[in-house]
Coordinates of C-alpha atoms in Angstrom, one line a residue:
Chain A
M1 CA -33.7 28.0 -16.5
S2 CA -36.4 28.5 -19.7
Y3 CA -36.9 24.1 -20.3
G4 CA -35.8 21.5 -18.9
F5 CA -36.1 20.1 -15.5
L6 CA -35.2 20.9 -12.1
A7 CA -36.8 19.4 -8.7
L8 CA -36.0 21.1 -5.3
N9 CA -36.1 18.9 -1.8
D10 CA -37.8 20.3 1.4
S11 CA -34.8 22.4 2.0
N12 CA -35.7 24.3 -1.7
E13 CA -31.8 22.5 -2.5
V14 CA -31.5 21.1 -6.2
L15 CA -32.5 17.5 -6.4
I16 CA -32.6 16.7 -9.7
T17 CA -31.7 19.4 -12.9
S18 CA -31.6 18.7 -16.4
D19 CA -28.7 20.9 -16.2
A20 CA -26.5 18.5 -13.7
R21 CA -25.8 15.2 -13.2
N22 CA -26.4 13.5 -10.2
L23 CA -24.5 10.8 -8.5
H24 CA -25.5 7.1 -8.7
F25 CA -24.6 4.2 -6.9
L26 CA -22.1 2.0 -9.1
Q27 CA -20.4 -1.0 -7.7
K28 CA -19.3 -1.9 -4.2
K29 CA -16.6 -3.6 -3.0
S30 CA -16.7 -5.3 0.7
S31 CA -12.5 -5.8 0.7
P32 CA -9.6 -4.5 -0.8
T33 CA -8.5 -6.3 -3.5
S34 CA -5.0 -5.8 -2.3
V35 CA -2.5 -4.4 0.7
A36 CA 0.2 -2.2 -0.2
F37 CA 1.0 -1.9 2.7
T38 CA 1.0 -2.8 6.5
S39 CA 2.7 -1.6 9.5
N40 CA 1.6 -1.8 13.1
D41 CA 4.7 0.6 14.5
Y42 CA 3.4 4.1 15.0
G43 CA 0.3 3.4 15.5
G44 CA -0.7 1.4 13.2
M45 CA -0.6 1.9 9.2
R46 CA -2.2 0.4 6.3
R47 CA -2.8 1.2 2.3
Y48 CA -5.0 -0.4 0.8
I49 CA -5.7 -0.7 -2.8
Y50 CA -9.5 -1.8 -4.5
S51 CA -9.3 -2.7 -7.9
F52 CA -13.1 -1.7 -10.1
S53 CA -13.5 -3.0 -13.4
N54 CA -16.3 -1.4 -16.4
V55 CA -16.4 2.6 -14.5
S56 CA -16.5 4.4 -18.0
V57 CA -16.6 7.8 -15.9
T58 CA -14.7 9.2 -13.5
P59 CA -16.2 7.8 -10.0
V60 CA -16.2 9.4 -6.7
P61 CA -15.8 6.9 -4.1
F62 CA -17.2 6.5 -0.2
F63 CA -16.1 4.6 2.4
S64 CA -17.0 2.6 5.5
A65 CA -15.4 3.2 8.5
P66 CA -15.1 -0.1 10.7
T67 CA -13.2 0.9 13.4
T68 CA -12.5 4.3 15.2
D69 CA -9.3 4.5 13.2
F70 CA -8.5 7.2 10.7
Y71 CA -9.0 6.6 7.3
A72 CA -8.7 8.7 4.6
I73 CA -8.9 7.9 0.3
S74 CA -5.2 8.7 -0.9
R75 CA -5.4 8.6 -4.5
V76 CA -8.5 7.6 -7.8
E77 CA -6.5 6.4 -10.8
D78 CA -7.6 5.9 -13.9
K79 CA -5.6 2.6 -15.0
G80 CA -7.2 2.6 -18.5
S81 CA -9.8 0.8 -20.4
N82 CA -12.4 1.5 -17.7
N83 CA -10.5 0.2 -14.8
W84 CA -9.9 2.1 -11.6
D85 CA -8.1 2.0 -8.2
I86 CA -9.3 3.7 -5.5
E87 CA -6.5 4.2 -2.9
V88 CA -7.5 3.6 1.0
I89 CA -5.3 4.6 4.2
R90 CA -6.0 3.7 7.5
S91 CA -4.6 4.4 10.8
G92 CA -4.6 1.1 13.8
T93 CA -3.8 -2.3 13.7
S94 CA -6.8 -4.0 13.5
T95 CA -7.4 -6.3 10.3
S96 CA -10.8 -4.7 9.5
T97 CA -10.9 -3.4 6.2
P98 CA -13.5 -0.9 5.0
E99 CA -15.9 -1.2 2.4
V100 CA -15.6 1.0 -1.0
Y101 CA -18.0 2.3 -2.8
L102 CA -18.4 3.8 -6.2
F103 CA -20.5 6.2 -7.3
A104 CA -20.8 8.1 -10.7
D105 CA -22.9 9.9 -13.0
P106 CA -25.7 7.5 -14.5
R107 CA -24.2 7.6 -17.7
A108 CA -21.5 4.8 -16.2
G109 CA -24.5 2.9 -15.0
S110 CA -27.5 1.0 -16.9
S111 CA -31.1 -0.5 -15.9
T112 CA -33.4 -2.8 -17.6
E113 CA -36.2 -2.2 -14.8
A114 CA -39.2 -1.2 -16.7
Y115 CA -40.7 0.8 -13.3
G116 CA -38.6 4.9 -12.3
M117 CA -37.8 8.0 -14.0
V118 CA -35.4 9.8 -15.6
V119 CA -34.1 13.1 -16.5
Y120 CA -31.9 13.8 -19.8
M121 CA -29.9 16.5 -20.5
D122 CA -29.6 18.4 -23.3
D123 CA -27.3 16.3 -25.0
G124 CA -29.4 13.6 -24.6
T125 CA -27.8 11.5 -22.0
A126 CA -29.3 10.9 -18.4
A127 CA -28.8 13.1 -15.4
F128 CA -31.1 11.4 -13.1
D129 CA -31.8 8.1 -13.4
S130 CA -34.4 6.6 -10.3
R131 CA -33.4 2.8 -11.6
L132 CA -29.7 3.4 -10.7
K133 CA -29.6 4.5 -7.0
P134 CA -29.2 8.0 -7.0
L135 CA -26.7 9.5 -4.0
A136 CA -28.6 10.3 -0.8
V137 CA -26.4 12.6 1.0
T138 CA -27.0 12.4 5.3
G139 CA -24.6 14.9 6.3
G140 CA -21.1 16.1 5.8
S141 CA -18.6 18.9 6.9
V142 CA -15.7 21.1 6.4
I143 CA -13.0 19.7 8.4
T144 CA -9.1 21.3 8.9
H145 CA -6.2 19.1 10.1
P146 CA -4.0 20.5 13.4
S147 CA -0.7 21.6 12.6
N148 CA 1.1 19.0 14.2
P149 CA 0.1 15.9 14.4
R150 CA 1.5 15.7 18.3
T151 CA 2.5 18.1 20.7
S152 CA 6.0 17.3 21.7
F153 CA 8.5 14.3 20.0
S154 CA 11.0 13.8 23.0
S155 CA 14.0 12.4 22.3
T156 CA 14.2 10.5 25.0
G157 CA 14.9 7.1 24.6
L158 CA 16.5 6.9 21.5
D159 CA 19.7 5.6 20.1
A160 CA 21.9 7.6 18.4
K161 CA 24.0 5.0 16.8
Y162 CA 22.5 2.9 13.9
C163 CA 19.5 4.0 14.5
P164 CA 18.2 0.6 16.1
T165 CA 15.4 2.1 17.9
N166 CA 11.5 1.3 17.1
A167 CA 10.2 4.8 17.2
G168 CA 6.5 4.3 17.7
T169 CA 5.8 6.2 20.7
V170 CA 7.9 8.9 20.2
F171 CA 6.1 9.3 16.5
A172 CA 2.5 8.3 16.9
P173 CA 0.0 10.9 16.6
T174 CA -2.4 11.9 18.9
E175 CA -4.0 15.9 17.8
Y176 CA -7.0 16.2 16.1
N177 CA -9.9 18.4 15.7
N178 CA -13.4 17.7 16.9
Y179 CA -16.8 17.6 14.8
S180 CA -19.9 16.5 15.5
I181 CA -22.5 15.7 12.9
L182 CA -25.6 14.7 14.6
N183 CA -28.6 12.4 12.9
Q184 CA -27.0 10.4 11.3
P185 CA -27.8 6.3 9.8
G186 CA -26.3 2.9 11.4
K187 CA -24.1 2.7 8.7
P188 CA -22.3 6.2 7.5
I189 CA -20.0 5.9 4.6
F190 CA -17.7 8.7 4.2
S191 CA -16.2 10.5 0.7
F192 CA -13.1 12.2 2.0
F193 CA -9.7 12.9 0.2
S194 CA -6.6 13.1 1.7
L195 CA -4.8 16.5 1.2
A196 CA -3.1 17.4 4.0
Q197 CA 0.2 16.3 4.8
A198 CA 3.2 17.1 7.4
E199 CA 6.8 15.5 8.4
R200 CA 8.9 15.5 11.8
E201 CA 11.8 14.3 12.7
V202 CA 13.9 14.2 15.9
I203 CA 17.5 14.0 16.1
V204 CA 19.4 12.2 18.6
Q205 CA 23.6 11.9 18.7
E206 CA 25.8 10.5 21.0
L207 CA 30.1 10.6 21.4
E208 CA 31.6 7.3 21.8
V209 CA 35.6 7.2 22.7
E210 CA 37.8 4.2 21.9
C211 CA 41.6 4.5 23.5
D212 CA 43.5 2.0 23.2
G213 CA 45.8 2.8 25.6
E214 CA 45.8 4.1 28.9
E215 CA 43.6 6.5 30.4
V216 CA 45.4 8.7 32.7
Y217 CA 42.9 11.8 34.5
D218 CA 40.8 11.3 31.6
T219 CA 43.0 11.7 28.8
C220 CA 43.9 8.8 26.5
V221 CA 47.5 8.2 26.0
G222 CA 48.4 6.4 23.1
F223 CA 45.9 5.4 19.9
E224 CA 42.2 7.1 20.3
R225 CA 39.3 7.0 18.3
E226 CA 36.4 9.3 18.7
Y227 CA 32.9 8.0 17.0
Y228 CA 30.3 10.8 16.2
F229 CA 27.3 9.2 16.0
T230 CA 23.8 10.4 14.6
S231 CA 20.5 9.3 14.2
K232 CA 17.9 11.3 12.2
Y233 CA 14.4 9.6 12.9
W234 CA 11.5 10.9 10.7
A235 CA 7.7 9.9 10.0
F236 CA 6.1 11.3 7.7
Y237 CA 1.8 12.1 8.0
R238 CA -1.4 11.9 5.8
G239 CA -4.3 13.4 7.2
G240 CA -7.2 11.2 7.9
M241 CA -10.8 11.5 9.5
R242 CA -12.5 8.4 12.3
W243 CA -15.5 8.9 13.3
D244 CA -17.1 7.8 16.1
S245 CA -21.1 7.7 16.8
G246 CA -21.8 11.3 15.6
S247 CA -18.3 12.7 16.4
L248 CA -16.1 12.9 13.6
R249 CA -12.2 14.0 14.1
A250 CA -10.2 15.5 11.7
G251 CA -6.5 13.5 12.5
W252 CA -3.1 12.1 11.5
I253 CA -2.0 8.7 9.7
V254 CA 1.5 8.1 9.5
V255 CA 2.5 6.9 5.7
E256 CA 6.3 6.5 5.8
K257 CA 8.7 5.9 8.3
G258 CA 12.6 5.7 8.3
C259 CA 16.0 6.5 10.7
N260 CA 19.4 7.8 8.7
W261 CA 22.3 7.0 10.8
T262 CA 25.5 8.9 10.1
Y263 CA 28.8 8.6 12.3
D264 CA 31.6 11.1 11.7
K265 CA 35.1 9.3 13.3
F266 CA 38.6 11.2 14.5
S267 CA 41.4 9.1 15.3
G268 CA 44.9 9.4 15.7
F269 CA 48.2 9.6 18.2
L270 CA 48.2 12.9 19.7
G271 CA 47.2 14.0 16.8
I272 CA 44.0 14.3 14.5
G273 CA 42.5 12.0 11.5
T274 CA 39.4 11.7 9.5
G275 CA 37.0 8.8 8.4
G276 CA 33.6 8.4 8.5
D277 CA 30.4 6.1 7.3
S278 CA 26.4 6.8 6.8
G279 CA 23.3 4.5 6.2
T280 CA 19.8 5.5 5.4
G281 CA 16.3 3.8 6.0
G282 CA 14.5 5.6 3.6
N283 CA 14.2 9.6 2.2
W284 CA 12.2 11.9 4.3
P285 CA 10.6 14.0 1.7
Y286 CA 11.3 16.8 3.9
S287 CA 12.0 18.2 7.1
N288 CA 9.2 19.6 10.0
E289 CA 6.7 21.5 7.8
T290 CA 3.4 20.9 7.8
I291 CA 1.2 21.5 4.6
N292 CA -2.0 21.7 2.5
L293 CA -4.1 22.6 5.8
T294 CA -6.5 24.3 3.7
A295 CA -10.5 23.5 4.3
N296 CA -11.1 20.2 3.5
T297 CA -14.7 18.1 3.1
V298 CA -16.5 14.8 4.3
I299 CA -19.8 13.6 3.1
V300 CA -21.8 11.1 4.5
A301 CA -24.1 8.6 3.4
D302 CA -26.4 6.1 4.5
G303 CA -24.1 2.3 3.4
A304 CA -27.1 0.8 4.2
R305 CA -29.2 2.0 1.4
Y306 CA -27.0 0.8 -1.1
D307 CA -25.6 -2.6 0.2
Chain B
M1 CA -44.5 14.8 3.2
S2 CA -47.2 16.7 2.2
S3 CA -46.0 18.1 -1.3
G4 CA -43.1 16.9 -3.7
V5 CA -42.2 14.2 -5.6
K6 CA -41.6 9.8 -4.8
M7 CA -40.1 7.8 -6.7
F8 CA -40.8 3.7 -6.3
S9 CA -38.5 0.3 -8.3
A10 CA -40.8 -1.8 -9.8
A11 CA -40.7 -4.0 -6.3
G12 CA -42.4 -0.7 -4.6
D13 CA -39.4 0.4 -3.0
L14 CA -38.8 4.0 -2.2
D15 CA -35.7 5.0 -4.5
Y16 CA -35.5 8.6 -3.8
S17 CA -37.8 11.4 -2.9
S18 CA -38.0 15.4 -2.3
T19 CA -36.9 14.4 1.1
D20 CA -33.5 14.0 0.0
A21 CA -30.7 16.1 -0.5
T22 CA -27.8 15.7 -2.4
W23 CA -24.7 16.9 -4.1
N24 CA -25.4 17.8 -8.7
Q25 CA -22.4 16.7 -9.9
V26 CA -21.8 19.9 -12.3
D27 CA -18.5 18.5 -13.6
F28 CA -15.8 16.5 -12.9
F29 CA -12.6 17.5 -14.5
A30 CA -8.4 17.1 -14.3
V31 CA -5.8 19.3 -13.4
S32 CA -2.5 18.4 -14.1
A33 CA 1.1 19.4 -12.0
N34 CA 1.9 23.0 -12.1
G35 CA -1.3 23.5 -14.1
S36 CA -4.3 25.9 -14.0
V37 CA -7.9 25.9 -14.8
T38 CA -10.4 28.4 -15.0
N39 CA -14.2 27.0 -15.7
T40 CA -17.8 29.1 -15.7
Y41 CA -20.4 26.9 -14.7
A42 CA -24.0 29.4 -15.0
I43 CA -25.7 26.4 -13.3
L44 CA -24.1 27.4 -10.3
S45 CA -25.4 30.9 -9.8
G46 CA -27.4 31.4 -6.7
R47 CA -26.5 28.2 -5.9
T48 CA -24.4 26.2 -3.0
V49 CA -20.9 25.2 -4.1
L50 CA -18.9 22.4 -3.3
T51 CA -15.1 21.4 -4.4
L52 CA -13.0 18.9 -4.1
Q53 CA -10.3 17.9 -4.6
V54 CA -8.1 14.3 -5.3
Q55 CA -4.5 12.9 -6.2
I56 CA -4.3 10.9 -9.2
N57 CA -1.5 8.9 -9.0
A58 CA 0.2 7.2 -5.9
P59 CA 0.6 10.6 -3.2
P60 CA 4.9 10.6 -3.5
L61 CA 6.2 9.2 0.0
T62 CA 9.9 11.2 -0.8
R63 CA 8.7 14.4 -1.4
K64 CA 6.2 17.6 -1.1
A65 CA 2.6 17.1 -2.8
T66 CA 1.8 20.4 -2.6
S67 CA -2.1 20.9 -3.3
H68 CA -4.0 22.9 -5.4
T69 CA -5.8 26.3 -4.6
I70 CA -9.4 25.4 -5.5
A71 CA -11.3 29.2 -5.9
V72 CA -15.4 29.9 -6.7
S73 CA -16.2 33.2 -7.2
G74 CA -19.8 33.6 -8.6
T75 CA -19.9 31.2 -11.3
S76 CA -16.4 30.4 -11.7
V77 CA -14.2 27.8 -10.4
S78 CA -11.0 28.7 -10.8
V79 CA -7.5 25.3 -9.9
S80 CA -3.9 26.5 -9.5
G81 CA -1.0 25.4 -7.7
G82 CA -0.6 22.6 -7.3
S83 CA 2.4 20.3 -8.1
E84 CA 0.4 17.1 -8.5
D85 CA -2.0 16.1 -11.2
A86 CA -5.6 16.0 -9.6
Y87 CA -9.3 15.5 -10.2
I88 CA -11.3 18.7 -9.6
L89 CA -14.8 17.5 -8.2
V90 CA -17.2 20.7 -8.7
L91 CA -20.7 19.8 -6.8
M92 CA -23.8 21.9 -6.7
K93 CA -26.9 22.0 -4.3

């Protein structure tokens, strides 16, 4: 640049420049504003909403990971009038909730402190303000999710008749990719946005015969009805990340589940009639496919620095 | 450190120094569902670039939500192919 300000760090990376804006700490919420969904089945699933006010620019959220479950930010929504909702999803059954830290460019913040350094862009707005707790990154990694949430989906134990089985053990995710990030702070916070998705389903079928007459050599003599029961158990996953003392995992979180059942009835007396019925356990988004497996990024910072 | 800069608060706490590292925000823009955007940023020349994508609306549970493809080439960032409204965060260091 021919004018302005540029500061490089010890690794010759840009630290401050008048041509781009640093991210600065804005607000923190220690617990969710509301819990959108919770279930202890299928490995456990939680969906939290954190609502923030007085945020005048698009924020960049970070979250803490109080347990060794999988976490991710699934949406950042502008609610209007400087109000924003951040949605965080999590696996597991713990009642612990993550803290959410909002960072944004310095136009969103203000300080009355008399000491510090401010760098301005050529439009007169701040690019950097040392008084507003600028974001310092401690690490990060590019991660990719495994193509399958589990290595196998067994139908053993699943009942075909009217979806009666809790299929949690069939669909609870087990697969992940492992990454290592060394020398991280004692309270790391993460910026990670979920993109990967997967749907898996298991179909089980059963035939049931009712005979109103007598069975002679396995043949019904009289009125007979045959019921062909089918149940489709399914689970919908989104990508998450897990932190455990320097070990970072890219794995899966169940965000929706269900089962659909149908039956066909064939009845008659030495002849064939037809009938049937069906029931629903939610709409599955698509069938047996994993999408958005593109490389994704986790950014790590020191939460204690902003507490 | 033997050279560099340190910034302190009025209370004497270290706010920031050249031993820190960060990602600087170059842009944060929205791309609509099935839309495409290409932006050029001269400041990206010679820098390490990172892009992040986040969905704006509640993630659909009843259909596919295909993410946008983000391509960085030199100082150009191109986004396209996604089925959802999304924010794209362009960072550099």
